[in-house]
């Protein structure tokens, strides 16, 4: 059964990457309001322990609830990998993670069953993509590799630097050798590198961005109220100026104002 008339969706990430999720959601749900929290003050999550990412994720969810969010989207693969179950048990509202919908898409798209995943150290260690894909397609071969340097390059606003291309090429080399036909961008920050990654992995490989899959999952499961003037609120736990500058690249639109927010 569909939940009725959601008017405010809450999204969080460790920083800016989750704005790629808001961008996709906004296209799918143009009449819905969003409240976003980027935990820039405690970024990155990908190198932190499971316990720490869980604690941060609970605090972020409480913060978004305090702003009136009626559904939470964990716009971070790392947090989804290690904290989604805990959040779903603790909070009495619909909570979506980015992994399951993207894994579903990969399982349905692959032709040779050879799927690559790139993500943060924590996401890759958790094997959450491997498990989700193998549940859906037991004969699949999943090859995953951590690509930790990419997040900092993106967050620093250097996605088109030549160094970024060299690093992408190095990270993709083992996956290329495995003859994958589908590549999952297992970190919401990587959206900004999608074209570069496609150039390096080659046109024969289909790229899946979890931002697109989560938008489909939300629309299938929930129904949303239709407002003429949807509102977008942005909160960060550190330096709103930098958040705005790089964040607009992820979001694909101007951000009016960014407020400091976070732990209550
Ligand atoms: N955007 C986050 C993800 O999807 C990771 C960035 C970080 O390491 O904090 O995993």
GROMACS .gro file of C-alpha atoms and ligand atoms in nm:
model
  274
    1UNK     CA    1   0.000   0.000   0.000
    2UNK     CA    2   0.129   0.348  -0.086
    3UNK     CA    3   0.182   0.596   0.199
    4UNK     CA    4  -0.029   0.902   0.131
    5UNK     CA    5   0.076   1.248   0.031
    6UNK     CA    6   0.430   1.307   0.140
    7UNK     CA    7   0.510   1.677   0.114
    8UNK     CA    8   0.862   1.697   0.260
    9UNK     CA    9   1.145   1.456   0.181
   10UNK     CA   10   1.461   1.458   0.395
   11UNK     CA   11   1.793   1.357   0.240
   12UNK     CA   12   2.132   1.333   0.409
   13UNK     CA   13   2.488   1.258   0.307
   14UNK     CA   14   2.834   1.305   0.454
   15UNK     CA   15   2.876   1.610   0.234
   16UNK     CA   16   2.778   1.711  -0.115
   17UNK     CA   17   2.728   1.376  -0.292
   18UNK     CA   18   2.370   1.337  -0.174
   19UNK     CA   19   2.281   1.649  -0.372
   20UNK     CA   20   2.307   1.431  -0.684
   21UNK     CA   21   2.024   1.230  -0.527
   22UNK     CA   22   1.821   1.546  -0.467
   23UNK     CA   23   1.882   1.644  -0.829
   24UNK     CA   24   1.736   1.313  -0.954
   25UNK     CA   25   1.449   1.324  -0.703
   26UNK     CA   26   1.365   1.680  -0.798
   27UNK     CA   27   1.329   1.579  -1.162
   28UNK     CA   28   1.103   1.288  -1.071
   29UNK     CA   29   0.908   1.487  -0.810
   30UNK     CA   30   0.895   1.850  -0.926
   31UNK     CA   31   0.614   1.942  -0.684
   32UNK     CA   32   0.773   1.807  -0.368
   33UNK     CA   33   0.974   1.997  -0.107
   34UNK     CA   34   1.314   1.877   0.013
   35UNK     CA   35   1.527   1.933   0.319
   36UNK     CA   36   1.891   1.833   0.279
   37UNK     CA   37   2.163   1.787   0.537
   38UNK     CA   38   2.529   1.754   0.433
   39UNK     CA   39   2.751   1.655   0.723
   40UNK     CA   40   3.050   1.846   0.587
   41UNK     CA   41   3.189   1.902   0.936
   42UNK     CA   42   3.236   1.525   0.989
   43UNK     CA   43   3.309   1.430   0.626
   44UNK     CA   44   3.428   1.179   0.506
   45UNK     CA   45   3.227   0.881   0.624
   46UNK     CA   46   3.392   0.630   0.391
   47UNK     CA   47   3.704   0.592   0.604
   48UNK     CA   48   3.523   0.583   0.941
   49UNK     CA   49   3.420   0.281   1.148
   50UNK     CA   50   3.079   0.120   1.121
   51UNK     CA   51   2.985   0.233   1.474
   52UNK     CA   52   3.072   0.596   1.399
   53UNK     CA   53   2.883   0.605   1.067
   54UNK     CA   54   2.580   0.451   1.243
   55UNK     CA   55   2.587   0.713   1.516
   56UNK     CA   56   2.621   0.997   1.265
   57UNK     CA   57   2.336   0.853   1.056
   58UNK     CA   58   2.103   0.840   1.358
   59UNK     CA   59   2.186   1.199   1.447
   60UNK     CA   60   2.132   1.313   1.088
   61UNK     CA   61   1.795   1.138   1.072
   62UNK     CA   62   1.685   1.298   1.401
   63UNK     CA   63   1.790   1.636   1.264
   64UNK     CA   64   1.586   1.594   0.944
   65UNK     CA   65   1.288   1.475   1.149
   66UNK     CA   66   1.313   1.791   1.357
   67UNK     CA   67   1.277   1.986   1.030
   68UNK     CA   68   0.955   1.802   0.948
   69UNK     CA   69   1.077   1.537   0.700
   70UNK     CA   70   0.814   1.267   0.642
   71UNK     CA   71   1.041   1.027   0.459
   72UNK     CA   72   1.418   0.990   0.480
   73UNK     CA   73   1.646   0.911   0.189
   74UNK     CA   74   1.994   0.808   0.294
   75UNK     CA   75   2.177   0.976   0.007
   76UNK     CA   76   2.503   0.809   0.096
   77UNK     CA   77   2.612   0.457   0.006
   78UNK     CA   78   2.844   0.434   0.304
   79UNK     CA   79   2.565   0.518   0.551
   80UNK     CA   80   2.322   0.292   0.365
   81UNK     CA   81   2.571   0.003   0.381
   82UNK     CA   82   2.619   0.010   0.754
   83UNK     CA   83   2.329   0.203   0.907
   84UNK     CA   84   2.010   0.152   0.705
   85UNK     CA   85   1.885  -0.146   0.912
   86UNK     CA   86   1.950   0.037   1.238
   87UNK     CA   87   1.768   0.348   1.114
   88UNK     CA   88   1.467   0.146   0.995
   89UNK     CA   89   1.441  -0.021   1.339
   90UNK     CA   90   1.476   0.301   1.533
   91UNK     CA   91   1.265   0.551   1.340
   92UNK     CA   92   0.893   0.509   1.264
   93UNK     CA   93   0.885   0.656   0.912
   94UNK     CA   94   0.975   0.530   0.565
   95UNK     CA   95   1.353   0.525   0.518
   96UNK     CA   96   1.517   0.449   0.183
   97UNK     CA   97   1.877   0.363   0.109
   98UNK     CA   98   2.052   0.390  -0.225
   99UNK     CA   99   2.190   0.037  -0.251
  100UNK     CA  100   1.891  -0.194  -0.305
  101UNK     CA  101   1.734   0.000  -0.597
  102UNK     CA  102   2.072   0.034  -0.772
  103UNK     CA  103   2.150  -0.335  -0.723
  104UNK     CA  104   1.811  -0.421  -0.869
  105UNK     CA  105   1.883  -0.209  -1.174
  106UNK     CA  106   2.226  -0.369  -1.221
  107UNK     CA  107   2.083  -0.720  -1.193
  108UNK     CA  108   1.821  -0.642  -1.455
  109UNK     CA  109   2.060  -0.468  -1.694
  110UNK     CA  110   2.362  -0.698  -1.706
  111UNK     CA  111   2.385  -0.938  -1.996
  112UNK     CA  112   2.700  -1.128  -1.906
  113UNK     CA  113   2.639  -1.123  -1.527
  114UNK     CA  114   2.972  -0.947  -1.464
  115UNK     CA  115   2.909  -0.634  -1.258
  116UNK     CA  116   3.164  -0.387  -1.123
  117UNK     CA  117   3.120  -0.167  -0.816
  118UNK     CA  118   3.331   0.129  -0.708
  119UNK     CA  119   3.274   0.294  -0.371
  120UNK     CA  120   3.432   0.410  -0.048
  121UNK     CA  121   3.646   0.181   0.166
  122UNK     CA  122   3.360   0.128   0.414
  123UNK     CA  123   3.103   0.050   0.142
  124UNK     CA  124   3.331  -0.197  -0.036
  125UNK     CA  125   3.433  -0.364   0.294
  126UNK     CA  126   3.069  -0.407   0.390
  127UNK     CA  127   3.010  -0.609   0.067
  128UNK     CA  128   2.660  -0.462   0.069
  129UNK     CA  129   2.641  -0.434  -0.310
  130UNK     CA  130   2.777  -0.787  -0.361
  131UNK     CA  131   2.518  -0.927  -0.120
  132UNK     CA  132   2.228  -0.729  -0.267
  133UNK     CA  133   2.316  -0.827  -0.627
  134UNK     CA  134   2.379  -1.192  -0.543
  135UNK     CA  135   2.041  -1.213  -0.368
  136UNK     CA  136   1.873  -1.096  -0.688
  137UNK     CA  137   2.099  -1.274  -0.936
  138UNK     CA  138   2.281  -1.563  -0.766
  139UNK     CA  139   2.489  -1.645  -1.074
  140UNK     CA  140   2.629  -1.288  -1.096
  141UNK     CA  141   3.001  -1.222  -1.055
  142UNK     CA  142   3.050  -0.895  -0.870
  143UNK     CA  143   3.391  -0.725  -0.875
  144UNK     CA  144   3.429  -0.437  -0.634
  145UNK     CA  145   3.705  -0.191  -0.576
  146UNK     CA  146   3.744   0.096  -0.331
  147UNK     CA  147   3.813   0.433  -0.494
  148UNK     CA  148   3.866   0.652  -0.187
  149UNK     CA  149   4.065   0.938  -0.345
  150UNK     CA  150   3.780   1.035  -0.576
  151UNK     CA  151   3.558   1.167  -0.298
  152UNK     CA  152   3.814   1.425  -0.184
  153UNK     CA  153   3.889   1.536  -0.540
  154UNK     CA  154   3.519   1.591  -0.601
  155UNK     CA  155   3.448   1.754  -0.265
  156UNK     CA  156   3.741   1.991  -0.327
  157UNK     CA  157   3.585   2.094  -0.656
  158UNK     CA  158   3.848   1.932  -0.883
  159UNK     CA  159   3.640   1.682  -1.083
  160UNK     CA  160   3.787   1.790  -1.418
  161UNK     CA  161   4.154   1.806  -1.311
  162UNK     CA  162   4.381   1.582  -1.520
  163UNK     CA  163   4.492   1.407  -1.202
  164UNK     CA  164   4.132   1.295  -1.151
  165UNK     CA  165   4.133   1.119  -1.491
  166UNK     CA  166   4.459   0.938  -1.409
  167UNK     CA  167   4.322   0.821  -1.076
  168UNK     CA  168   3.992   0.709  -1.231
  169UNK     CA  169   4.184   0.510  -1.494
  170UNK     CA  170   4.391   0.337  -1.224
  171UNK     CA  171   4.084   0.247  -1.017
  172UNK     CA  172   3.898   0.110  -1.320
  173UNK     CA  173   4.187  -0.099  -1.453
  174UNK     CA  174   4.108  -0.419  -1.252
  175UNK     CA  175   3.738  -0.394  -1.339
  176UNK     CA  176   3.815  -0.352  -1.708
  177UNK     CA  177   4.025  -0.667  -1.695
  178UNK     CA  178   3.726  -0.857  -1.556
  179UNK     CA  179   3.520  -0.773  -1.866
  180UNK     CA  180   3.232  -0.624  -1.671
  181UNK     CA  181   2.934  -0.501  -1.876
  182UNK     CA  182   2.774  -0.297  -1.595
  183UNK     CA  183   2.935  -0.056  -1.350
  184UNK     CA  184   2.769   0.069  -1.034
  185UNK     CA  185   2.874   0.408  -0.904
  186UNK     CA  186   2.857   0.299  -0.540
  187UNK     CA  187   2.914   0.646  -0.397
  188UNK     CA  188   2.684   0.940  -0.453
  189UNK     CA  189   2.981   1.169  -0.508
  190UNK     CA  190   3.076   0.984  -0.826
  191UNK     CA  191   2.774   1.125  -1.015
  192UNK     CA  192   2.986   1.426  -1.091
  193UNK     CA  193   3.244   1.204  -1.262
  194UNK     CA  194   2.996   1.001  -1.461
  195UNK     CA  195   3.112   1.123  -1.804
  196UNK     CA  196   3.478   1.080  -1.721
  197UNK     CA  197   3.415   0.730  -1.582
  198UNK     CA  198   3.217   0.639  -1.895
  199UNK     CA  199   3.504   0.758  -2.116
  200UNK     CA  200   3.754   0.553  -1.921
  201UNK     CA  201   3.551   0.233  -1.887
  202UNK     CA  202   3.425   0.248  -2.247
  203UNK     CA  203   3.085   0.276  -2.410
  204UNK     CA  204   3.016  -0.096  -2.397
  205UNK     CA  205   2.974  -0.077  -2.018
  206UNK     CA  206   2.642   0.051  -1.878
  207UNK     CA  207   2.682   0.284  -1.582
  208UNK     CA  208   2.428   0.283  -1.302
  209UNK     CA  209   2.396   0.588  -1.083
  210UNK     CA  210   2.207   0.510  -0.759
  211UNK     CA  211   2.061   0.862  -0.769
  212UNK     CA  212   1.843   0.764  -1.065
  213UNK     CA  213   1.739   0.429  -0.920
  214UNK     CA  214   1.638   0.572  -0.582
  215UNK     CA  215   1.412   0.824  -0.754
  216UNK     CA  216   1.231   0.539  -0.931
  217UNK     CA  217   1.198   0.342  -0.606
  218UNK     CA  218   1.046   0.636  -0.421
  219UNK     CA  219   0.790   0.705  -0.692
  220UNK     CA  220   0.688   0.338  -0.702
  221UNK     CA  221   0.637   0.315  -0.326
  222UNK     CA  222   0.506   0.650  -0.205
  223UNK     CA  223   0.264   0.911  -0.322
  224UNK     CA  224   0.343   1.278  -0.298
  225UNK     CA  225   0.133   1.588  -0.251
  226UNK     CA  226   0.138   1.836  -0.537
  227UNK     CA  227   0.254   2.185  -0.438
  228UNK     CA  228   0.292   2.476  -0.677
  229UNK     CA  229   0.588   2.622  -0.493
  230UNK     CA  230   0.804   2.344  -0.354
  231UNK     CA  231   1.072   2.455  -0.107
  232UNK     CA  232   1.433   2.346  -0.095
  233UNK     CA  233   1.614   2.385   0.235
  234UNK     CA  234   1.984   2.310   0.271
  235UNK     CA  235   2.181   2.255   0.589
  236UNK     CA  236   2.549   2.177   0.634
  237UNK     CA  237   2.750   2.118   0.950
  238UNK     CA  238   3.044   2.330   0.827
  239UNK     CA  239   3.135   2.615   0.588
  240UNK     CA  240   2.818   2.702   0.393
  241UNK     CA  241   3.017   2.907   0.138
  242UNK     CA  242   3.213   2.614  -0.001
  243UNK     CA  243   2.906   2.392   0.028
  244UNK     CA  244   2.715   2.632  -0.196
  245UNK     CA  245   2.989   2.669  -0.457
  246UNK     CA  246   3.049   2.297  -0.518
  247UNK     CA  247   2.695   2.196  -0.421
  248UNK     CA  248   2.543   2.384  -0.712
  249UNK     CA  249   2.742   2.161  -0.950
  250UNK     CA  250   2.583   1.852  -0.796
  251UNK     CA  251   2.238   1.999  -0.775
  252UNK     CA  252   2.230   2.162  -1.116
  253UNK     CA  253   2.058   2.472  -0.978
  254UNK     CA  254   2.130   2.773  -0.761
  255UNK     CA  255   2.097   2.731  -0.386
  256UNK     CA  256   1.928   3.025  -0.219
  257UNK     CA  257   2.064   2.992   0.131
  258UNK     CA  258   2.249   2.735   0.332
  259UNK     CA  259   2.210   2.717   0.708
  260UNK     CA  260   2.432   2.557   0.963
  261UNK     CA  261   2.266   2.246   1.107
  262UNK     CA  262   2.334   1.903   1.243
  263UNK     CA  263   2.348   1.738   1.581
  264UNK     CA  264   2.058   1.858   1.793
  265LIG     N1  265   2.883   1.011  -0.069
  265LIG     C1  266   2.922   0.908   0.020
  265LIG     C2  267   2.877   0.771  -0.031
  265LIG     O1  268   2.787   0.761  -0.114
  265LIG     C3  269   3.065   0.894   0.061
  265LIG     C4  270   3.157   1.003   0.084
  265LIG     C5  271   3.236   0.987   0.212
  265LIG     O2  272   3.335   0.915   0.218
  265LIG     O3  273   3.192   1.049   0.308
  265LIG     O4  274   2.928   0.669   0.013
   0.00000   0.00000   0.00000
